[in-house]
JSON list of C-alpha atoms in Angstrom, two decimals:
[
{"chain": "A", "resi": 10, "resn": "UNK", "atom": "CA", "xyz": [1.31, -3.41, -18.33]},
{"chain": "A", "resi": 11, "resn": "UNK", "atom": "CA", "xyz": [-2.19, -4.60, -17.40]},
{"chain": "A", "resi": 12, "resn": "UNK", "atom": "CA", "xyz": [-5.30, -2.87, -18.56]},
{"chain": "A", "resi": 13, "resn": "UNK", "atom": "CA", "xyz": [-8.11, -2.32, -16.07]},
{"chain": "A", "resi": 14, "resn": "UNK", "atom": "CA", "xyz": [-11.61, -1.55, -17.05]},
{"chain": "A", "resi": 15, "resn": "UNK", "atom": "CA", "xyz": [-13.60, 0.39, -14.24]},
{"chain": "A", "resi": 16, "resn": "UNK", "atom": "CA", "xyz": [-17.36, 1.12, -14.35]},
{"chain": "A", "resi": 17, "resn": "UNK", "atom": "CA", "xyz": [-18.69, 4.29, -12.87]},
{"chain": "A", "resi": 18, "resn": "UNK", "atom": "CA", "xyz": [-15.62, 6.42, -12.98]},
{"chain": "A", "resi": 19, "resn": "UNK", "atom": "CA", "xyz": [-16.97, 10.07, -12.80]},
{"chain": "A", "resi": 20, "resn": "UNK", "atom": "CA", "xyz": [-17.28, 10.34, -9.18]},
{"chain": "A", "resi": 21, "resn": "UNK", "atom": "CA", "xyz": [-16.66, 8.65, -5.83]},
{"chain": "A", "resi": 22, "resn": "UNK", "atom": "CA", "xyz": [-14.95, 5.22, -5.60]},
{"chain": "A", "resi": 23, "resn": "UNK", "atom": "CA", "xyz": [-14.74, 4.51, -9.29]},
{"chain": "A", "resi": 24, "resn": "UNK", "atom": "CA", "xyz": [-13.13, 7.98, -9.69]},
{"chain": "A", "resi": 25, "resn": "UNK", "atom": "CA", "xyz": [-10.51, 6.95, -7.08]},
{"chain": "A", "resi": 26, "resn": "UNK", "atom": "CA", "xyz": [-9.75, 3.83, -8.36]},
{"chain": "A", "resi": 27, "resn": "UNK", "atom": "CA", "xyz": [-9.34, 5.43, -11.87]},
{"chain": "A", "resi": 28, "resn": "UNK", "atom": "CA", "xyz": [-6.89, 7.92, -10.31]},
{"chain": "A", "resi": 29, "resn": "UNK", "atom": "CA", "xyz": [-5.03, 5.19, -8.54]},
{"chain": "A", "resi": 30, "resn": "UNK", "atom": "CA", "xyz": [-4.54, 2.91, -11.22]},
{"chain": "A", "resi": 31, "resn": "UNK", "atom": "CA", "xyz": [-3.25, 5.44, -13.63]},
{"chain": "A", "resi": 32, "resn": "UNK", "atom": "CA", "xyz": [-0.81, 6.60, -11.07]},
{"chain": "A", "resi": 33, "resn": "UNK", "atom": "CA", "xyz": [0.54, 3.03, -10.70]},
{"chain": "A", "resi": 34, "resn": "UNK", "atom": "CA", "xyz": [1.11, 2.88, -14.50]},
{"chain": "A", "resi": 35, "resn": "UNK", "atom": "CA", "xyz": [-1.64, 0.49, -15.62]},
{"chain": "A", "resi": 36, "resn": "UNK", "atom": "CA", "xyz": [-3.84, 1.45, -18.64]},
{"chain": "A", "resi": 37, "resn": "UNK", "atom": "CA", "xyz": [-7.18, 2.38, -17.97]},
{"chain": "A", "resi": 38, "resn": "UNK", "atom": "CA", "xyz": [-10.63, 2.05, -19.64]},
{"chain": "A", "resi": 39, "resn": "UNK", "atom": "CA", "xyz": [-13.09, 4.72, -18.11]},
{"chain": "A", "resi": 40, "resn": "UNK", "atom": "CA", "xyz": [-16.88, 3.42, -18.32]},
{"chain": "A", "resi": 41, "resn": "UNK", "atom": "CA", "xyz": [-19.50, 5.78, -17.43]},
{"chain": "A", "resi": 42, "resn": "UNK", "atom": "CA", "xyz": [-22.89, 7.49, -19.10]},
{"chain": "A", "resi": 43, "resn": "UNK", "atom": "CA", "xyz": [-22.13, 11.03, -19.05]},
{"chain": "A", "resi": 44, "resn": "UNK", "atom": "CA", "xyz": [-19.70, 11.74, -22.21]},
{"chain": "A", "resi": 45, "resn": "UNK", "atom": "CA", "xyz": [-18.68, 15.26, -21.20]},
{"chain": "A", "resi": 46, "resn": "UNK", "atom": "CA", "xyz": [-17.64, 14.22, -17.84]},
{"chain": "A", "resi": 47, "resn": "UNK", "atom": "CA", "xyz": [-15.68, 11.11, -19.00]},
{"chain": "A", "resi": 48, "resn": "UNK", "atom": "CA", "xyz": [-13.88, 13.20, -21.60]},
{"chain": "A", "resi": 49, "resn": "UNK", "atom": "CA", "xyz": [-12.86, 15.98, -18.78]},
{"chain": "A", "resi": 50, "resn": "UNK", "atom": "CA", "xyz": [-11.72, 12.74, -16.60]},
{"chain": "A", "resi": 51, "resn": "UNK", "atom": "CA", "xyz": [-9.89, 11.19, -19.42]},
{"chain": "A", "resi": 52, "resn": "UNK", "atom": "CA", "xyz": [-8.07, 14.40, -20.31]},
{"chain": "A", "resi": 53, "resn": "UNK", "atom": "CA", "xyz": [-7.09, 14.86, -16.69]},
{"chain": "A", "resi": 54, "resn": "UNK", "atom": "CA", "xyz": [-5.87, 11.48, -16.28]},
{"chain": "A", "resi": 55, "resn": "UNK", "atom": "CA", "xyz": [-4.57, 10.70, -19.61]},
{"chain": "A", "resi": 56, "resn": "UNK", "atom": "CA", "xyz": [-1.76, 13.35, -20.10]},
{"chain": "A", "resi": 57, "resn": "UNK", "atom": "CA", "xyz": [1.23, 11.27, -21.16]},
{"chain": "A", "resi": 58, "resn": "UNK", "atom": "CA", "xyz": [-0.94, 8.14, -20.02]},
{"chain": "A", "resi": 59, "resn": "UNK", "atom": "CA", "xyz": [-2.57, 5.34, -21.60]},
{"chain": "A", "resi": 60, "resn": "UNK", "atom": "CA", "xyz": [-6.54, 6.32, -20.64]},
{"chain": "A", "resi": 61, "resn": "UNK", "atom": "CA", "xyz": [-9.73, 5.39, -23.06]},
{"chain": "A", "resi": 62, "resn": "UNK", "atom": "CA", "xyz": [-13.12, 5.72, -22.31]},
{"chain": "A", "resi": 63, "resn": "UNK", "atom": "CA", "xyz": [-16.41, 4.37, -23.15]},
{"chain": "A", "resi": 64, "resn": "UNK", "atom": "CA", "xyz": [-19.69, 5.94, -22.76]},
{"chain": "A", "resi": 65, "resn": "UNK", "atom": "CA", "xyz": [-22.79, 3.97, -21.95]},
{"chain": "A", "resi": 66, "resn": "UNK", "atom": "CA", "xyz": [-25.43, 3.51, -19.45]},
{"chain": "A", "resi": 67, "resn": "UNK", "atom": "CA", "xyz": [-25.49, 0.03, -17.91]},
{"chain": "A", "resi": 68, "resn": "UNK", "atom": "CA", "xyz": [-28.98, 0.36, -17.60]},
{"chain": "A", "resi": 69, "resn": "UNK", "atom": "CA", "xyz": [-29.42, 0.24, -21.26]},
{"chain": "A", "resi": 70, "resn": "UNK", "atom": "CA", "xyz": [-29.65, -3.46, -22.57]},
{"chain": "A", "resi": 71, "resn": "UNK", "atom": "CA", "xyz": [-27.14, -2.77, -25.17]},
{"chain": "A", "resi": 72, "resn": "UNK", "atom": "CA", "xyz": [-24.59, -1.32, -22.69]},
{"chain": "A", "resi": 73, "resn": "UNK", "atom": "CA", "xyz": [-22.28, -4.45, -22.65]},
{"chain": "A", "resi": 74, "resn": "UNK", "atom": "CA", "xyz": [-22.28, -4.91, -26.66]},
{"chain": "A", "resi": 75, "resn": "UNK", "atom": "CA", "xyz": [-21.15, -1.07, -26.79]},
{"chain": "A", "resi": 76, "resn": "UNK", "atom": "CA", "xyz": [-18.20, -2.09, -24.07]},
{"chain": "A", "resi": 77, "resn": "UNK", "atom": "CA", "xyz": [-17.45, -5.30, -25.95]},
{"chain": "A", "resi": 78, "resn": "UNK", "atom": "CA", "xyz": [-17.32, -3.54, -29.68]},
{"chain": "A", "resi": 79, "resn": "UNK", "atom": "CA", "xyz": [-15.02, -1.08, -28.35]},
{"chain": "A", "resi": 80, "resn": "UNK", "atom": "CA", "xyz": [-12.63, -3.41, -26.80]},
{"chain": "A", "resi": 81, "resn": "UNK", "atom": "CA", "xyz": [-12.62, -5.27, -30.22]},
{"chain": "A", "resi": 82, "resn": "UNK", "atom": "CA", "xyz": [-12.16, -1.97, -32.09]},
{"chain": "A", "resi": 83, "resn": "UNK", "atom": "CA", "xyz": [-9.19, -1.21, -29.77]},
{"chain": "A", "resi": 84, "resn": "UNK", "atom": "CA", "xyz": [-7.77, -4.66, -29.76]},
{"chain": "A", "resi": 85, "resn": "UNK", "atom": "CA", "xyz": [-7.66, -4.63, -26.08]},
{"chain": "A", "resi": 86, "resn": "UNK", "atom": "CA", "xyz": [-7.96, -7.54, -23.58]},
{"chain": "A", "resi": 87, "resn": "UNK", "atom": "CA", "xyz": [-8.99, -6.49, -20.19]},
{"chain": "A", "resi": 88, "resn": "UNK", "atom": "CA", "xyz": [-6.98, -7.82, -17.29]},
{"chain": "A", "resi": 89, "resn": "UNK", "atom": "CA", "xyz": [-8.60, -6.66, -14.20]},
{"chain": "A", "resi": 90, "resn": "UNK", "atom": "CA", "xyz": [-12.57, -5.70, -14.34]},
{"chain": "A", "resi": 91, "resn": "UNK", "atom": "CA", "xyz": [-13.82, -3.62, -11.65]},
{"chain": "A", "resi": 92, "resn": "UNK", "atom": "CA", "xyz": [-17.66, -3.60, -11.63]},
{"chain": "A", "resi": 93, "resn": "UNK", "atom": "CA", "xyz": [-18.20, -0.41, -9.53]},
{"chain": "A", "resi": 94, "resn": "UNK", "atom": "CA", "xyz": [-21.21, 1.33, -11.07]},
{"chain": "A", "resi": 95, "resn": "UNK", "atom": "CA", "xyz": [-24.28, 1.71, -8.97]},
{"chain": "A", "resi": 96, "resn": "UNK", "atom": "CA", "xyz": [-26.78, 4.07, -7.05]},
{"chain": "A", "resi": 97, "resn": "UNK", "atom": "CA", "xyz": [-29.13, 3.82, -4.17]},
{"chain": "A", "resi": 98, "resn": "UNK", "atom": "CA", "xyz": [-32.91, 4.42, -3.90]},
{"chain": "A", "resi": 99, "resn": "UNK", "atom": "CA", "xyz": [-33.42, 4.72, -0.04]},
{"chain": "A", "resi": 100, "resn": "UNK", "atom": "CA", "xyz": [-36.63, 4.68, 1.68]},
{"chain": "A", "resi": 101, "resn": "UNK", "atom": "CA", "xyz": [-39.38, 2.54, 2.93]},
{"chain": "A", "resi": 102, "resn": "UNK", "atom": "CA", "xyz": [-40.34, -0.15, 0.51]},
{"chain": "A", "resi": 103, "resn": "UNK", "atom": "CA", "xyz": [-43.96, 0.88, -0.06]},
{"chain": "A", "resi": 104, "resn": "UNK", "atom": "CA", "xyz": [-42.68, 4.29, -0.64]},
{"chain": "A", "resi": 105, "resn": "UNK", "atom": "CA", "xyz": [-40.18, 3.85, -2.87]},
{"chain": "A", "resi": 106, "resn": "UNK", "atom": "CA", "xyz": [-39.73, 4.21, -6.83]},
{"chain": "A", "resi": 107, "resn": "UNK", "atom": "CA", "xyz": [-40.19, 0.79, -8.36]},
{"chain": "A", "resi": 108, "resn": "UNK", "atom": "CA", "xyz": [-38.90, 1.81, -11.55]},
{"chain": "A", "resi": 109, "resn": "UNK", "atom": "CA", "xyz": [-35.60, 3.29, -9.66]},
{"chain": "A", "resi": 110, "resn": "UNK", "atom": "CA", "xyz": [-35.30, -0.13, -7.98]},
{"chain": "A", "resi": 111, "resn": "UNK", "atom": "CA", "xyz": [-35.67, -2.08, -11.18]},
{"chain": "A", "resi": 112, "resn": "UNK", "atom": "CA", "xyz": [-32.99, 0.28, -12.76]},
{"chain": "A", "resi": 113, "resn": "UNK", "atom": "CA", "xyz": [-30.91, -0.65, -9.60]},
{"chain": "A", "resi": 114, "resn": "UNK", "atom": "CA", "xyz": [-31.40, -4.29, -10.19]},
{"chain": "A", "resi": 115, "resn": "UNK", "atom": "CA", "xyz": [-30.34, -3.85, -13.86]},
{"chain": "A", "resi": 116, "resn": "UNK", "atom": "CA", "xyz": [-27.43, -1.85, -13.00]},
{"chain": "A", "resi": 117, "resn": "UNK", "atom": "CA", "xyz": [-25.97, -3.82, -9.85]},
{"chain": "A", "resi": 118, "resn": "UNK", "atom": "CA", "xyz": [-27.06, -7.50, -10.94]},
{"chain": "A", "resi": 119, "resn": "UNK", "atom": "CA", "xyz": [-27.84, -8.03, -14.57]},
{"chain": "A", "resi": 120, "resn": "UNK", "atom": "CA", "xyz": [-25.05, -5.76, -16.31]},
{"chain": "A", "resi": 121, "resn": "UNK", "atom": "CA", "xyz": [-22.64, -6.96, -13.84]},
{"chain": "A", "resi": 122, "resn": "UNK", "atom": "CA", "xyz": [-23.38, -10.52, -14.55]},
{"chain": "A", "resi": 123, "resn": "UNK", "atom": "CA", "xyz": [-23.31, -9.78, -18.45]},
{"chain": "A", "resi": 124, "resn": "UNK", "atom": "CA", "xyz": [-19.96, -7.91, -18.35]},
{"chain": "A", "resi": 125, "resn": "UNK", "atom": "CA", "xyz": [-18.18, -10.40, -16.24]},
{"chain": "A", "resi": 126, "resn": "UNK", "atom": "CA", "xyz": [-19.29, -13.15, -18.45]},
{"chain": "A", "resi": 127, "resn": "UNK", "atom": "CA", "xyz": [-17.97, -11.27, -21.63]},
{"chain": "A", "resi": 128, "resn": "UNK", "atom": "CA", "xyz": [-14.55, -10.44, -20.02]},
{"chain": "A", "resi": 129, "resn": "UNK", "atom": "CA", "xyz": [-13.96, -13.54, -17.92]},
{"chain": "A", "resi": 130, "resn": "UNK", "atom": "CA", "xyz": [-13.93, -15.82, -20.97]},
{"chain": "A", "resi": 131, "resn": "UNK", "atom": "CA", "xyz": [-10.89, -13.97, -22.30]},
{"chain": "A", "resi": 132, "resn": "UNK", "atom": "CA", "xyz": [-9.21, -13.93, -18.99]},
{"chain": "A", "resi": 133, "resn": "UNK", "atom": "CA", "xyz": [-9.53, -17.72, -18.82]},
{"chain": "A", "resi": 134, "resn": "UNK", "atom": "CA", "xyz": [-8.06, -18.21, -21.94]},
{"chain": "A", "resi": 135, "resn": "UNK", "atom": "CA", "xyz": [-5.08, -16.19, -20.95]},
{"chain": "A", "resi": 136, "resn": "UNK", "atom": "CA", "xyz": [-4.97, -18.17, -17.53]},
{"chain": "A", "resi": 137, "resn": "UNK", "atom": "CA", "xyz": [-4.93, -14.65, -15.89]},
{"chain": "A", "resi": 138, "resn": "UNK", "atom": "CA", "xyz": [-7.09, -12.01, -14.95]},
{"chain": "A", "resi": 139, "resn": "UNK", "atom": "CA", "xyz": [-9.01, -10.47, -11.86]},
{"chain": "A", "resi": 140, "resn": "UNK", "atom": "CA", "xyz": [-12.70, -9.75, -11.33]},
{"chain": "A", "resi": 141, "resn": "UNK", "atom": "CA", "xyz": [-13.26, -6.85, -8.68]},
{"chain": "A", "resi": 142, "resn": "UNK", "atom": "CA", "xyz": [-17.01, -6.41, -7.49]},
{"chain": "A", "resi": 143, "resn": "UNK", "atom": "CA", "xyz": [-17.85, -3.38, -5.24]},
{"chain": "A", "resi": 144, "resn": "UNK", "atom": "CA", "xyz": [-20.38, -4.52, -2.66]},
{"chain": "A", "resi": 145, "resn": "UNK", "atom": "CA", "xyz": [-21.34, -2.77, 0.68]},
{"chain": "A", "resi": 146, "resn": "UNK", "atom": "CA", "xyz": [-21.35, -3.70, 4.36]},
{"chain": "A", "resi": 147, "resn": "UNK", "atom": "CA", "xyz": [-25.17, -4.07, 3.19]},
{"chain": "A", "resi": 148, "resn": "UNK", "atom": "CA", "xyz": [-23.94, -7.25, 1.85]},
{"chain": "A", "resi": 149, "resn": "UNK", "atom": "CA", "xyz": [-23.78, -8.71, 4.83]},
{"chain": "A", "resi": 150, "resn": "UNK", "atom": "CA", "xyz": [-26.62, -6.89, 6.87]},
{"chain": "A", "resi": 151, "resn": "UNK", "atom": "CA", "xyz": [-30.28, -6.71, 5.57]},
{"chain": "A", "resi": 152, "resn": "UNK", "atom": "CA", "xyz": [-31.20, -3.04, 5.79]},
{"chain": "A", "resi": 153, "resn": "UNK", "atom": "CA", "xyz": [-34.57, -1.79, 6.53]},
{"chain": "A", "resi": 154, "resn": "UNK", "atom": "CA", "xyz": [-35.42, 1.47, 4.20]},
{"chain": "A", "resi": 155, "resn": "UNK", "atom": "CA", "xyz": [-32.57, 0.25, 2.01]},
{"chain": "A", "resi": 156, "resn": "UNK", "atom": "CA", "xyz": [-34.32, -3.14, 1.18]},
{"chain": "A", "resi": 157, "resn": "UNK", "atom": "CA", "xyz": [-33.68, -3.74, -2.45]},
{"chain": "A", "resi": 158, "resn": "UNK", "atom": "CA", "xyz": [-30.12, -1.94, -2.42]},
{"chain": "A", "resi": 159, "resn": "UNK", "atom": "CA", "xyz": [-28.82, -4.27, 0.43]},
{"chain": "A", "resi": 160, "resn": "UNK", "atom": "CA", "xyz": [-30.45, -7.12, -1.71]},
{"chain": "A", "resi": 161, "resn": "UNK", "atom": "CA", "xyz": [-28.49, -6.37, -4.57]},
{"chain": "A", "resi": 162, "resn": "UNK", "atom": "CA", "xyz": [-25.44, -6.19, -2.77]},
{"chain": "A", "resi": 163, "resn": "UNK", "atom": "CA", "xyz": [-26.03, -9.46, -1.00]},
{"chain": "A", "resi": 164, "resn": "UNK", "atom": "CA", "xyz": [-26.46, -11.01, -4.34]},
{"chain": "A", "resi": 165, "resn": "UNK", "atom": "CA", "xyz": [-22.88, -9.55, -5.23]},
{"chain": "A", "resi": 166, "resn": "UNK", "atom": "CA", "xyz": [-21.26, -11.10, -2.20]},
{"chain": "A", "resi": 167, "resn": "UNK", "atom": "CA", "xyz": [-22.74, -14.57, -3.08]},
{"chain": "A", "resi": 168, "resn": "UNK", "atom": "CA", "xyz": [-21.79, -14.34, -6.66]},
{"chain": "A", "resi": 169, "resn": "UNK", "atom": "CA", "xyz": [-18.36, -13.43, -6.19]},
{"chain": "A", "resi": 170, "resn": "UNK", "atom": "CA", "xyz": [-17.69, -16.12, -3.25]},
{"chain": "A", "resi": 171, "resn": "UNK", "atom": "CA", "xyz": [-19.19, -18.82, -5.70]},
{"chain": "A", "resi": 172, "resn": "UNK", "atom": "CA", "xyz": [-17.16, -17.45, -8.77]},
{"chain": "A", "resi": 173, "resn": "UNK", "atom": "CA", "xyz": [-14.01, -17.46, -6.51]},
{"chain": "A", "resi": 174, "resn": "UNK", "atom": "CA", "xyz": [-14.67, -21.25, -5.86]},
{"chain": "A", "resi": 175, "resn": "UNK", "atom": "CA", "xyz": [-14.92, -21.71, -9.76]},
{"chain": "A", "resi": 176, "resn": "UNK", "atom": "CA", "xyz": [-11.65, -20.08, -10.28]},
{"chain": "A", "resi": 177, "resn": "UNK", "atom": "CA", "xyz": [-9.31, -21.86, -8.00]},
{"chain": "A", "resi": 178, "resn": "UNK", "atom": "CA", "xyz": [-6.41, -22.77, -10.02]},
{"chain": "A", "resi": 179, "resn": "UNK", "atom": "CA", "xyz": [-7.41, -20.84, -13.09]},
{"chain": "A", "resi": 180, "resn": "UNK", "atom": "CA", "xyz": [-5.05, -18.02, -12.69]},
{"chain": "A", "resi": 181, "resn": "UNK", "atom": "CA", "xyz": [-8.26, -15.73, -12.39]},
{"chain": "A", "resi": 182, "resn": "UNK", "atom": "CA", "xyz": [-9.13, -14.25, -9.11]},
{"chain": "A", "resi": 183, "resn": "UNK", "atom": "CA", "xyz": [-12.39, -12.76, -7.86]},
{"chain": "A", "resi": 184, "resn": "UNK", "atom": "CA", "xyz": [-12.73, -10.26, -5.28]},
{"chain": "A", "resi": 185, "resn": "UNK", "atom": "CA", "xyz": [-15.50, -8.30, -3.56]},
{"chain": "A", "resi": 186, "resn": "UNK", "atom": "CA", "xyz": [-14.67, -4.97, -1.89]},
{"chain": "A", "resi": 187, "resn": "UNK", "atom": "CA", "xyz": [-17.26, -4.18, 0.75]},
{"chain": "A", "resi": 188, "resn": "UNK", "atom": "CA", "xyz": [-17.12, -0.41, 2.03]},
{"chain": "A", "resi": 189, "resn": "UNK", "atom": "CA", "xyz": [-19.47, 1.11, 4.50]},
{"chain": "A", "resi": 190, "resn": "UNK", "atom": "CA", "xyz": [-20.27, 4.96, 4.71]},
{"chain": "A", "resi": 191, "resn": "UNK", "atom": "CA", "xyz": [-18.14, 6.55, 2.27]},
{"chain": "A", "resi": 192, "resn": "UNK", "atom": "CA", "xyz": [-18.34, 10.34, 1.61]},
{"chain": "A", "resi": 193, "resn": "UNK", "atom": "CA", "xyz": [-19.34, 10.83, -2.00]},
{"chain": "A", "resi": 194, "resn": "UNK", "atom": "CA", "xyz": [-22.07, 11.94, -4.43]},
{"chain": "A", "resi": 195, "resn": "UNK", "atom": "CA", "xyz": [-23.69, 8.85, -3.85]},
{"chain": "A", "resi": 196, "resn": "UNK", "atom": "CA", "xyz": [-24.87, 9.39, -0.68]},
{"chain": "A", "resi": 197, "resn": "UNK", "atom": "CA", "xyz": [-26.00, 12.90, -1.53]},
{"chain": "A", "resi": 198, "resn": "UNK", "atom": "CA", "xyz": [-28.12, 11.52, -4.39]},
{"chain": "A", "resi": 199, "resn": "UNK", "atom": "CA", "xyz": [-29.51, 8.80, -2.30]},
{"chain": "A", "resi": 200, "resn": "UNK", "atom": "CA", "xyz": [-30.49, 11.49, 0.39]},
{"chain": "A", "resi": 201, "resn": "UNK", "atom": "CA", "xyz": [-28.65, 9.72, 3.15]},
{"chain": "A", "resi": 202, "resn": "UNK", "atom": "CA", "xyz": [-25.82, 11.94, 3.66]},
{"chain": "A", "resi": 203, "resn": "UNK", "atom": "CA", "xyz": [-27.28, 13.39, 7.21]},
{"chain": "A", "resi": 204, "resn": "UNK", "atom": "CA", "xyz": [-28.32, 10.11, 8.52]},
{"chain": "A", "resi": 205, "resn": "UNK", "atom": "CA", "xyz": [-26.69, 8.38, 11.62]},
{"chain": "A", "resi": 206, "resn": "UNK", "atom": "CA", "xyz": [-24.97, 6.28, 9.42]},
{"chain": "A", "resi": 207, "resn": "UNK", "atom": "CA", "xyz": [-23.04, 8.92, 7.95]},
{"chain": "A", "resi": 208, "resn": "UNK", "atom": "CA", "xyz": [-22.14, 10.51, 11.54]},
{"chain": "A", "resi": 209, "resn": "UNK", "atom": "CA", "xyz": [-19.66, 7.87, 12.49]},
{"chain": "A", "resi": 210, "resn": "UNK", "atom": "CA", "xyz": [-16.27, 6.41, 10.92]},
{"chain": "A", "resi": 211, "resn": "UNK", "atom": "CA", "xyz": [-17.13, 7.97, 7.34]},
{"chain": "A", "resi": 212, "resn": "UNK", "atom": "CA", "xyz": [-14.44, 7.29, 4.97]},
{"chain": "A", "resi": 213, "resn": "UNK", "atom": "CA", "xyz": [-13.54, 9.11, 1.84]},
{"chain": "A", "resi": 214, "resn": "UNK", "atom": "CA", "xyz": [-13.28, 7.69, -1.49]},
{"chain": "A", "resi": 215, "resn": "UNK", "atom": "CA", "xyz": [-9.59, 7.74, -1.45]},
{"chain": "A", "resi": 216, "resn": "UNK", "atom": "CA", "xyz": [-9.25, 6.34, 1.67]},
{"chain": "A", "resi": 217, "resn": "UNK", "atom": "CA", "xyz": [-11.38, 3.37, 0.69]},
{"chain": "A", "resi": 218, "resn": "UNK", "atom": "CA", "xyz": [-9.14, 2.66, -2.18]},
{"chain": "A", "resi": 219, "resn": "UNK", "atom": "CA", "xyz": [-5.64, 3.18, -0.54]},
{"chain": "A", "resi": 220, "resn": "UNK", "atom": "CA", "xyz": [-6.90, 0.96, 2.32]},
{"chain": "A", "resi": 221, "resn": "UNK", "atom": "CA", "xyz": [-8.03, -2.10, -0.04]},
{"chain": "A", "resi": 222, "resn": "UNK", "atom": "CA", "xyz": [-5.10, -1.61, -3.16]},
{"chain": "A", "resi": 223, "resn": "UNK", "atom": "CA", "xyz": [-2.65, -3.85, -1.86]},
{"chain": "A", "resi": 224, "resn": "UNK", "atom": "CA", "xyz": [-5.01, -6.46, -0.67]},
{"chain": "A", "resi": 225, "resn": "UNK", "atom": "CA", "xyz": [-6.80, -6.28, -4.08]},
{"chain": "A", "resi": 226, "resn": "UNK", "atom": "CA", "xyz": [-3.62, -7.14, -5.73]},
{"chain": "A", "resi": 227, "resn": "UNK", "atom": "CA", "xyz": [-2.72, -9.94, -3.52]},
{"chain": "A", "resi": 228, "resn": "UNK", "atom": "CA", "xyz": [-6.26, -11.39, -4.55]},
{"chain": "A", "resi": 229, "resn": "UNK", "atom": "CA", "xyz": [-8.04, -11.59, -1.15]},
{"chain": "A", "resi": 230, "resn": "UNK", "atom": "CA", "xyz": [-11.36, -12.59, -1.79]},
{"chain": "A", "resi": 231, "resn": "UNK", "atom": "CA", "xyz": [-13.47, -10.37, 0.83]},
{"chain": "A", "resi": 232, "resn": "UNK", "atom": "CA", "xyz": [-11.86, -7.02, 1.64]},
{"chain": "A", "resi": 233, "resn": "UNK", "atom": "CA", "xyz": [-13.85, -4.82, 4.26]},
{"chain": "A", "resi": 234, "resn": "UNK", "atom": "CA", "xyz": [-11.99, -1.27, 4.52]},
{"chain": "A", "resi": 235, "resn": "UNK", "atom": "CA", "xyz": [-12.03, 0.48, 7.96]},
{"chain": "A", "resi": 236, "resn": "UNK", "atom": "CA", "xyz": [-12.04, -0.64, 11.44]},
{"chain": "A", "resi": 237, "resn": "UNK", "atom": "CA", "xyz": [-15.82, 0.35, 12.19]},
{"chain": "A", "resi": 238, "resn": "UNK", "atom": "CA", "xyz": [-16.96, -1.52, 9.24]},
{"chain": "A", "resi": 239, "resn": "UNK", "atom": "CA", "xyz": [-15.05, -4.75, 10.31]},
{"chain": "A", "resi": 240, "resn": "UNK", "atom": "CA", "xyz": [-16.83, -4.32, 13.61]},
{"chain": "A", "resi": 241, "resn": "UNK", "atom": "CA", "xyz": [-20.38, -3.86, 12.26]},
{"chain": "A", "resi": 242, "resn": "UNK", "atom": "CA", "xyz": [-20.04, -7.10, 9.99]},
{"chain": "A", "resi": 243, "resn": "UNK", "atom": "CA", "xyz": [-18.62, -9.21, 12.80]},
{"chain": "A", "resi": 244, "resn": "UNK", "atom": "CA", "xyz": [-21.47, -8.05, 15.00]},
{"chain": "A", "resi": 245, "resn": "UNK", "atom": "CA", "xyz": [-24.10, -9.15, 11.92]},
{"chain": "A", "resi": 246, "resn": "UNK", "atom": "CA", "xyz": [-22.71, -12.54, 12.32]},
{"chain": "A", "resi": 247, "resn": "UNK", "atom": "CA", "xyz": [-23.33, -12.79, 15.94]},
{"chain": "A", "resi": 248, "resn": "UNK", "atom": "CA", "xyz": [-26.71, -10.45, 16.69]},
{"chain": "A", "resi": 249, "resn": "UNK", "atom": "CA", "xyz": [-30.25, -11.65, 16.18]},
{"chain": "A", "resi": 250, "resn": "UNK", "atom": "CA", "xyz": [-31.66, -10.34, 12.72]},
{"chain": "A", "resi": 251, "resn": "UNK", "atom": "CA", "xyz": [-34.50, -8.64, 14.63]},
{"chain": "A", "resi": 252, "resn": "UNK", "atom": "CA", "xyz": [-31.78, -6.63, 16.62]},
{"chain": "A", "resi": 253, "resn": "UNK", "atom": "CA", "xyz": [-29.79, -5.73, 13.32]},
{"chain": "A", "resi": 254, "resn": "UNK", "atom": "CA", "xyz": [-33.15, -4.44, 12.07]},
{"chain": "A", "resi": 255, "resn": "UNK", "atom": "CA", "xyz": [-33.80, -2.12, 14.87]},
{"chain": "A", "resi": 256, "resn": "UNK", "atom": "CA", "xyz": [-30.16, -0.77, 14.80]},
{"chain": "A", "resi": 257, "resn": "UNK", "atom": "CA", "xyz": [-29.93, -0.32, 10.89]},
{"chain": "A", "resi": 258, "resn": "UNK", "atom": "CA", "xyz": [-33.46, 1.30, 11.02]},
{"chain": "A", "resi": 259, "resn": "UNK", "atom": "CA", "xyz": [-32.11, 3.84, 13.53]},
{"chain": "A", "resi": 260, "resn": "UNK", "atom": "CA", "xyz": [-29.14, 4.58, 11.88]},
{"chain": "A", "resi": 261, "resn": "UNK", "atom": "CA", "xyz": [-30.83, 5.18, 8.67]},
{"chain": "A", "resi": 262, "resn": "UNK", "atom": "CA", "xyz": [-32.48, 7.74, 10.06]}
]
């Protein structure tokens, strides 16, 4: 059975993906920074299952080396990589923490690139594999009061589209999943759970994973879970940026 490595697994969409892949019989490697939570999660998921975990903080420059070394020690090859780890620093750009925003760039972009490059080389040798990146509806829509977050997610969309083009005919696929408002600790930590954005068509993490799972396995390049989110993205391709900015800023209040 294939081996899946998932980052950011101790809550939210990452946790839901871990449960889903274990249920479907995959070997699963959990990656997160809280060792206590990871250990408990592995115990819950791993009864009679093949579940391993790696403790590292993707904001740490050495994180990818830790992951690579663990895989070598276990003599494991990753068939499916899910780059899920992430967080948000929400607010007007001149008021937000530059340190948190730079950490976000490190986790969302730098670590994602490094981990993808390391694991992709082995996938290409085997002519088999799947890179799955978690984007956002913010990948398509620049978000006032969420400027850096939406910019990082826009990068992930562009990167995934380009990578998918490079990988045609190799046996390796690239997919981006772009959820909208999702009821997880992510929103609470970012302080946006009471905004208008989270008052309409909010999905649970399990709903997101269940709605994208089959499309993911088929190798669809861009997956947007939820009818409301698909409408939002479609409108973003029609409406002027000035209008989108006003709507997005209103929704973030």
